[in-house]
Amino acid sequence: MEEAGTKGQMIVKANRLVQAKVPLSRIEHRIVALLISQLDKEDEEFGFQKIHIKNLKDAADLAAKNLYERAEEICGRLLEKKLEIKTKEDGKRVYDGISLMNRCKYKEGQGYIEAKFNEEMEPYLLQLKRRFTMYKAGHFLPLRSTHSMRIFELLKMREGISILRITVDELRDILGLQDSYEYFSHLDHHVIKKAQKEIREKTDIYFTYDVEREARTAKRIKFFIHQADEERPEKTKMEDRTEAPNIDVMDVFLSDLTQEQIDALNQEHLDELHQRAARQAEKEVPNRSKSVKQSVTLQRMKTLWESAQ
C-alpha cells in the first residue's frame, strides 16, 4: 500500500524528458520519480532532496531490507546515468547527452538517500510553463515493468488529445530496445500487450492501439488513450449498419501528422481548428448527412492546418 503523502504527489517533467532515452532500472525510475515529485514549480535551482527508504518501500511495495543493503550501490548507479535527448533543428538530427545527477549520498543508519539533480536538468524539470507532462506518483510507482513506466509517461504526455502516434523505431529507442525483440510480433507480445495490461490495472488510464504497416512491416503504432472509468465502445458490425459510419475527425486528422507536428499543437489550438472547420462544413453542406459533414470538416481542418504552416 502507498502512504497517503506519496499517493497524491505529482510528477511534472518537460515533454522532451518524457521522450528521452533514460536507461534506468525499476528502482532508479522510482527514486527519480520521488525526487521529481518533491520539486516545487517555482524552484529556480536544484537543492538536495531526501528519499526515505521506508517511503520508497511503501510506495512501490518493495522489500525494505534489500533496499537498505543496496542503498550505496543505488547511489553509485544513479551517478552514472545519463539521458539522451534527440531532436531536429533545420532538418538536422541533434543529440544531447546529459548526466542525470550531480551528487548522491547515503550514510548507513540514517535510512535515507540524499540526492541533487545536475543543473543541466533544470530546463526539463523547473519553471515549466508549456509542453510538460504531469501525472500522480501513486499511479507510476506501483508499475513493475520499466517498459510500462515509459509507455505510461508517453501516454500521459498525449492524454489531452487522446492519441499518440509513434514509429516503431522511435518506441524501441525510447525503451532502449533497439537490439531486442527482433520481430515486431515479439515486441508486441512481450512489451506492448504486457504494458497494456499493467497500465489498465494500476493507473488512471488505459490504451488500445492500431499498428500501421507498410507492406507487411510494422512501421507506426497509434495508441488511443482512454480514462480508466471510460468503457471501451463496441465496434459496430458491418451488417448492422444502416447508414455510413461516423468519422472520428480529430482522430483521423491527428493520425496524418508526424509526432513533431503533434508536439507543436496544444489542445486549445486543436479545438479552435476543429471548430472553424466544422463551421465551414456546416455552411458548405448544411443539408447533408452527419458523415458527409464530418468528411468535409476533416478536409477543411487539413486545409486550415496546411495554410498556417
CSV table of C-alpha atoms in Angstrom, one decimal:
chain,number,residue,atom,x,y,z
A,1,MET,CA,0.0,0.0,0.0
A,2,GLU,CA,1.1,3.6,-0.7
A,3,GLU,CA,1.4,6.2,2.0
A,4,ALA,CA,-1.2,9.0,1.7
A,5,GLY,CA,1.6,11.6,1.1
A,6,THR,CA,3.1,9.7,-1.8
A,7,LYS,CA,-0.2,8.8,-3.5
A,8,GLY,CA,-1.2,12.4,-4.2
A,9,GLN,CA,2.2,13.8,-5.1
A,10,MET,CA,2.5,15.0,-8.7
A,11,ILE,CA,5.4,14.3,-11.1
A,12,VAL,CA,5.9,17.1,-13.7
A,13,LYS,CA,8.5,16.9,-16.4
A,14,ALA,CA,9.1,18.5,-19.8
A,15,ASN,CA,7.8,16.5,-22.8
A,16,ARG,CA,11.4,16.3,-24.2
A,17,LEU,CA,12.4,14.4,-21.0
A,18,VAL,CA,9.4,12.1,-21.4
A,19,GLN,CA,10.6,11.3,-24.9
A,20,ALA,CA,14.3,10.9,-24.0
A,21,LYS,CA,16.1,7.7,-23.7
A,22,VAL,CA,16.7,7.2,-20.0
A,23,PRO,CA,18.2,3.8,-19.2
A,24,LEU,CA,17.1,3.4,-15.6
A,25,SER,CA,16.2,0.3,-13.7
A,26,ARG,CA,12.8,0.0,-11.9
A,27,ILE,CA,14.2,1.1,-8.6
A,28,GLU,CA,16.1,4.0,-10.2
A,29,HIS,CA,12.9,5.1,-12.1
A,30,ARG,CA,11.1,5.1,-8.7
A,31,ILE,CA,13.7,7.1,-6.9
A,32,VAL,CA,14.0,9.7,-9.7
A,33,ALA,CA,10.2,10.0,-9.7
A,34,LEU,CA,10.0,10.6,-6.0
A,35,LEU,CA,12.8,13.2,-6.3
A,36,ILE,CA,10.9,15.0,-9.0
A,37,SER,CA,7.6,14.9,-7.0
A,38,GLN,CA,9.3,16.9,-4.3
A,39,LEU,CA,10.3,19.8,-6.6
A,40,ASP,CA,8.2,23.0,-6.4
A,41,LYS,CA,7.1,24.5,-9.7
A,42,GLU,CA,8.5,27.9,-8.6
A,43,ASP,CA,12.0,26.5,-7.8
A,44,GLU,CA,14.8,28.2,-9.8
A,45,GLU,CA,17.6,25.8,-9.0
A,46,PHE,CA,18.1,22.3,-7.5
A,47,GLY,CA,18.9,21.7,-3.9
A,48,PHE,CA,19.5,18.4,-2.0
A,49,GLN,CA,16.4,16.2,-1.6
A,50,LYS,CA,15.9,13.2,0.7
A,51,ILE,CA,14.2,9.9,-0.2
A,52,HIS,CA,13.5,7.9,2.9
A,53,ILE,CA,13.9,4.2,2.1
A,54,LYS,CA,10.7,3.4,4.1
A,55,ASN,CA,8.7,5.7,1.9
A,56,LEU,CA,10.1,4.1,-1.2
A,57,LYS,CA,9.3,0.7,0.1
A,58,ASP,CA,5.8,1.6,0.9
A,59,ALA,CA,5.1,3.4,-2.3
A,60,ALA,CA,6.3,0.6,-4.6
A,61,ASP,CA,5.7,-2.4,-2.3
A,62,LEU,CA,9.4,-3.4,-2.1
A,63,ALA,CA,11.4,-5.3,0.4
A,64,ALA,CA,13.0,-2.8,2.9
A,65,LYS,CA,16.0,-4.9,4.0
A,66,ASN,CA,17.2,-5.4,0.4
A,67,LEU,CA,16.9,-1.6,-0.3
A,68,TYR,CA,18.9,-0.7,2.8
A,69,GLU,CA,21.6,-3.1,1.8
A,70,ARG,CA,21.7,-1.8,-1.8
A,71,ALA,CA,21.5,2.0,-1.0
A,72,GLU,CA,25.2,2.6,-1.6
A,73,GLU,CA,25.1,0.7,-4.9
A,74,ILE,CA,21.9,2.6,-6.0
A,75,CYS,CA,23.7,5.9,-5.3
A,76,GLY,CA,26.6,4.9,-7.4
A,77,ARG,CA,24.5,3.7,-10.3
A,78,LEU,CA,22.4,6.9,-10.3
A,79,LEU,CA,25.6,9.0,-10.6
A,80,GLU,CA,26.5,7.0,-13.8
A,81,LYS,CA,23.2,7.6,-15.5
A,82,LYS,CA,22.6,10.0,-18.4
A,83,LEU,CA,19.7,10.8,-20.5
A,84,GLU,CA,19.8,11.1,-24.3
A,85,ILE,CA,17.6,13.7,-26.0
A,86,LYS,CA,17.3,13.6,-29.7
A,87,THR,CA,15.7,16.4,-31.7
A,88,LYS,CA,15.9,18.0,-35.1
A,89,GLU,CA,17.0,21.6,-35.9
A,90,ASP,CA,16.8,22.8,-39.5
A,91,GLY,CA,16.2,19.3,-40.7
A,92,LYS,CA,19.4,18.1,-38.9
A,93,ARG,CA,19.4,15.5,-36.1
A,94,VAL,CA,20.7,16.8,-32.8
A,95,TYR,CA,21.9,14.6,-30.0
A,96,ASP,CA,22.2,15.9,-26.4
A,97,GLY,CA,23.6,13.7,-23.6
A,98,ILE,CA,23.1,15.0,-20.1
A,99,SER,CA,24.2,13.5,-16.8
A,100,LEU,CA,21.2,13.0,-14.5
A,101,MET,CA,22.6,13.6,-11.0
A,102,ASN,CA,25.1,16.0,-9.5
A,103,ARG,CA,25.5,14.2,-6.2
A,104,CYS,CA,24.1,11.2,-4.3
A,105,LYS,CA,24.8,10.4,-0.7
A,106,TYR,CA,23.9,7.6,1.7
A,107,LYS,CA,25.0,7.3,5.3
A,108,GLU,CA,24.5,3.9,7.0
A,109,GLY,CA,21.9,4.0,9.7
A,110,GLN,CA,20.2,7.2,8.6
A,111,GLY,CA,17.6,5.4,6.4
A,112,TYR,CA,17.5,7.8,3.5
A,113,ILE,CA,19.3,8.7,0.3
A,114,GLU,CA,20.2,12.4,-0.3
A,115,ALA,CA,20.5,13.5,-3.9
A,116,LYS,CA,20.8,16.5,-6.1
A,117,PHE,CA,20.0,16.8,-9.8
A,118,ASN,CA,22.6,18.0,-12.3
A,119,GLU,CA,21.9,21.7,-13.0
A,120,GLU,CA,21.7,20.9,-16.8
A,121,MET,CA,18.4,19.2,-15.9
A,122,GLU,CA,16.8,22.5,-14.9
A,123,PRO,CA,15.1,23.2,-18.3
A,124,TYR,CA,13.4,19.8,-18.1
A,125,LEU,CA,12.2,20.0,-14.5
A,126,LEU,CA,12.0,23.6,-13.3
A,127,GLN,CA,9.9,26.6,-14.3
A,128,LEU,CA,7.9,24.6,-16.8
A,129,LYS,CA,5.2,26.8,-18.5
A,130,ARG,CA,4.3,24.7,-21.5
A,131,ARG,CA,4.8,21.4,-23.2
A,132,PHE,CA,5.1,19.4,-20.0
A,133,THR,CA,3.6,16.1,-18.7
A,134,MET,CA,2.1,15.7,-15.3
A,135,TYR,CA,0.8,12.6,-13.5
A,136,LYS,CA,0.4,11.2,-10.0
A,137,ALA,CA,3.2,9.4,-8.4
A,138,GLY,CA,0.7,6.9,-7.0
A,139,HIS,CA,-0.1,5.7,-10.5
A,140,PHE,CA,3.5,5.5,-11.6
A,141,LEU,CA,5.4,3.9,-8.7
A,142,PRO,CA,3.4,0.6,-8.5
A,143,LEU,CA,4.2,-0.2,-12.1
A,144,ARG,CA,6.6,-3.2,-12.1
A,145,SER,CA,7.9,-3.0,-15.7
A,146,THR,CA,10.2,-0.2,-16.8
A,147,HIS,CA,8.5,-0.5,-20.2
A,148,SER,CA,5.1,0.0,-18.6
A,149,MET,CA,6.6,3.1,-16.8
A,150,ARG,CA,7.9,4.7,-20.0
A,151,ILE,CA,4.8,3.9,-22.1
A,152,PHE,CA,2.6,5.3,-19.3
A,153,GLU,CA,4.5,8.5,-19.4
A,154,LEU,CA,4.3,8.8,-23.2
A,155,LEU,CA,0.5,8.2,-23.0
A,156,LYS,CA,0.2,10.8,-20.3
A,157,MET,CA,2.0,13.3,-22.5
A,158,ARG,CA,-0.7,12.9,-25.1
A,159,GLU,CA,-3.7,12.4,-22.7
A,160,GLY,CA,-5.1,15.8,-23.6
A,161,ILE,CA,-5.6,14.8,-27.3
A,162,SER,CA,-6.2,11.1,-26.6
A,163,ILE,CA,-3.9,9.8,-29.2
A,164,LEU,CA,-0.2,9.0,-29.5
A,165,ARG,CA,1.3,8.2,-32.9
A,166,ILE,CA,4.9,6.9,-32.8
A,167,THR,CA,7.1,5.0,-35.1
A,168,VAL,CA,8.2,1.5,-34.0
A,169,ASP,CA,11.8,2.7,-34.2
A,170,GLU,CA,11.1,5.7,-32.0
A,171,LEU,CA,9.4,3.5,-29.4
A,172,ARG,CA,12.3,1.0,-29.5
A,173,ASP,CA,14.8,3.8,-29.0
A,174,ILE,CA,12.9,5.4,-26.0
A,175,LEU,CA,12.5,2.0,-24.4
A,176,GLY,CA,16.1,1.0,-25.1
A,177,LEU,CA,15.1,-2.0,-27.2
A,178,GLN,CA,17.0,-1.3,-30.4
A,179,ASP,CA,18.7,-4.7,-30.2
A,180,SER,CA,15.9,-6.7,-28.5
A,181,TYR,CA,12.8,-8.4,-29.9
A,182,GLU,CA,13.9,-8.5,-33.5
A,183,TYR,CA,10.4,-9.3,-34.7
A,184,PHE,CA,7.6,-6.8,-34.1
A,185,SER,CA,5.3,-9.7,-33.0
A,186,HIS,CA,7.7,-10.3,-30.1
A,187,LEU,CA,7.8,-6.7,-29.2
A,188,ASP,CA,4.0,-6.6,-29.3
A,189,HIS,CA,3.6,-9.7,-27.2
A,190,HIS,CA,6.3,-9.1,-24.6
A,191,VAL,CA,6.2,-5.3,-24.2
A,192,ILE,CA,3.2,-3.6,-25.6
A,193,LYS,CA,0.5,-6.1,-24.5
A,194,LYS,CA,2.1,-6.5,-21.1
A,195,ALA,CA,2.2,-2.8,-20.6
A,196,GLN,CA,-1.4,-2.5,-21.8
A,197,LYS,CA,-2.5,-5.0,-19.1
A,198,GLU,CA,-0.5,-3.4,-16.2
A,199,ILE,CA,-1.4,0.2,-17.1
A,200,ARG,CA,-5.1,-0.8,-17.2
A,201,GLU,CA,-4.8,-2.5,-13.8
A,202,LYS,CA,-2.8,0.1,-11.9
A,203,THR,CA,-3.3,3.6,-13.3
A,204,ASP,CA,-6.0,6.1,-14.2
A,205,ILE,CA,-5.8,5.5,-17.9
A,206,TYR,CA,-5.8,2.6,-20.4
A,207,PHE,CA,-5.0,2.3,-24.1
A,208,THR,CA,-6.0,0.5,-27.2
A,209,TYR,CA,-3.9,0.6,-30.3
A,210,ASP,CA,-3.6,0.1,-34.1
A,211,VAL,CA,-0.4,-1.0,-35.9
A,212,GLU,CA,0.3,0.8,-39.2
A,213,ARG,CA,2.1,-1.3,-41.7
A,214,GLU,CA,3.9,-0.7,-45.0
A,215,ALA,CA,3.6,-3.9,-47.0
A,216,ARG,CA,3.9,-6.4,-44.1
A,217,THR,CA,6.3,-4.4,-42.0
A,218,ALA,CA,5.0,-2.7,-38.8
A,219,LYS,CA,6.1,1.0,-39.1
A,220,ARG,CA,4.0,3.0,-36.7
A,221,ILE,CA,1.8,2.4,-33.7
A,222,LYS,CA,-1.3,4.6,-33.0
A,223,PHE,CA,-2.2,4.5,-29.3
A,224,PHE,CA,-5.7,5.6,-28.3
A,225,ILE,CA,-5.8,6.9,-24.7
A,226,HIS,CA,-8.9,6.3,-22.6
A,227,GLN,CA,-9.8,7.2,-19.0
A,228,ALA,CA,-9.9,4.3,-16.6
A,229,ASP,CA,-13.7,4.8,-16.0
A,230,GLU,CA,-14.4,5.0,-19.7
A,231,GLU,CA,-16.0,2.0,-21.2
A,232,ARG,CA,-14.4,0.7,-24.4
A,233,PRO,CA,-17.0,1.3,-27.2
A,234,GLU,CA,-18.3,-1.7,-29.1
A,235,LYS,CA,-17.4,-1.7,-32.8
A,236,THR,CA,-20.5,-1.8,-34.9
A,237,LYS,CA,-20.6,-4.8,-37.2
A,238,MET,CA,-20.8,-4.0,-40.9
A,239,GLU,CA,-24.1,-6.0,-41.3
A,240,ASP,CA,-25.7,-3.9,-38.5
A,241,ARG,CA,-25.0,-0.6,-40.1
A,242,THR,CA,-28.0,1.3,-41.7
A,243,GLU,CA,-26.0,4.4,-42.7
A,244,ALA,CA,-22.5,5.5,-43.4
A,245,PRO,CA,-20.2,5.1,-40.4
A,246,ASN,CA,-19.3,8.2,-38.3
A,247,ILE,CA,-15.8,9.6,-38.7
A,248,ASP,CA,-13.7,10.5,-35.7
A,249,VAL,CA,-12.5,13.7,-37.3
A,250,MET,CA,-9.9,14.6,-34.6
A,251,ASP,CA,-8.5,11.0,-34.7
A,252,VAL,CA,-8.1,10.9,-38.4
A,253,PHE,CA,-6.6,14.4,-38.6
A,254,LEU,CA,-4.0,13.6,-35.9
A,255,SER,CA,-3.2,10.3,-37.5
A,256,ASP,CA,-1.8,12.1,-40.6
A,257,LEU,CA,0.6,14.3,-38.6
A,258,THR,CA,4.1,13.4,-37.5
A,259,GLN,CA,4.9,13.3,-33.8
A,260,GLU,CA,6.9,16.6,-34.1
A,261,GLN,CA,3.8,18.3,-35.6
A,262,ILE,CA,1.7,16.9,-32.8
A,263,ASP,CA,4.2,18.2,-30.3
A,264,ALA,CA,3.7,21.7,-31.7
A,265,LEU,CA,0.0,21.6,-31.1
A,266,ASN,CA,-1.9,22.3,-27.9
A,267,GLN,CA,-5.5,21.3,-27.1
A,268,GLU,CA,-6.7,24.9,-27.4
A,269,HIS,CA,-5.3,25.3,-30.9
A,270,LEU,CA,-6.6,21.9,-31.9
A,271,ASP,CA,-10.2,22.7,-30.7
A,272,GLU,CA,-10.1,26.0,-32.4
A,273,LEU,CA,-9.0,24.4,-35.7
A,274,HIS,CA,-11.8,21.8,-35.4
A,275,GLN,CA,-14.5,24.4,-34.6
A,276,ARG,CA,-13.5,26.6,-37.6
A,277,ALA,CA,-13.5,23.6,-39.9
A,278,ALA,CA,-16.9,22.4,-38.6
A,279,ARG,CA,-18.4,25.9,-39.1
A,280,GLN,CA,-17.1,25.9,-42.7
A,281,ALA,CA,-18.6,22.4,-43.3
A,282,GLU,CA,-22.0,23.5,-41.9
A,283,LYS,CA,-22.1,26.4,-44.4
A,284,GLU,CA,-21.0,24.3,-47.4
A,285,VAL,CA,-23.2,21.2,-46.9
A,286,PRO,CA,-26.0,22.3,-44.5
A,287,ASN,CA,-28.5,19.7,-45.5
A,288,ARG,CA,-26.2,16.7,-45.9
A,289,SER,CA,-25.8,13.7,-43.5
A,290,LYS,CA,-23.6,13.7,-40.4
A,291,SER,CA,-21.0,11.5,-42.1
A,292,VAL,CA,-20.7,13.9,-45.1
A,293,LYS,CA,-20.3,16.9,-42.8
A,294,GLN,CA,-17.6,15.1,-40.8
A,295,SER,CA,-15.8,14.3,-44.0
A,296,VAL,CA,-15.9,17.9,-45.1
A,297,THR,CA,-14.8,19.0,-41.6
A,298,LEU,CA,-11.8,16.8,-41.9
A,299,GLN,CA,-10.8,18.2,-45.3
A,300,ARG,CA,-11.2,21.8,-44.0
A,301,MET,CA,-9.1,21.0,-40.9
A,302,LYS,CA,-6.3,19.8,-43.2
A,303,THR,CA,-6.6,22.9,-45.4
A,304,LEU,CA,-6.5,25.3,-42.4
A,305,TRP,CA,-3.6,23.4,-40.9
A,306,GLU,CA,-1.6,23.5,-44.2
A,307,SER,CA,-2.3,27.2,-44.8
A,308,ALA,CA,-0.9,28.0,-41.3
A,309,GLN,CA,2.4,26.2,-41.8
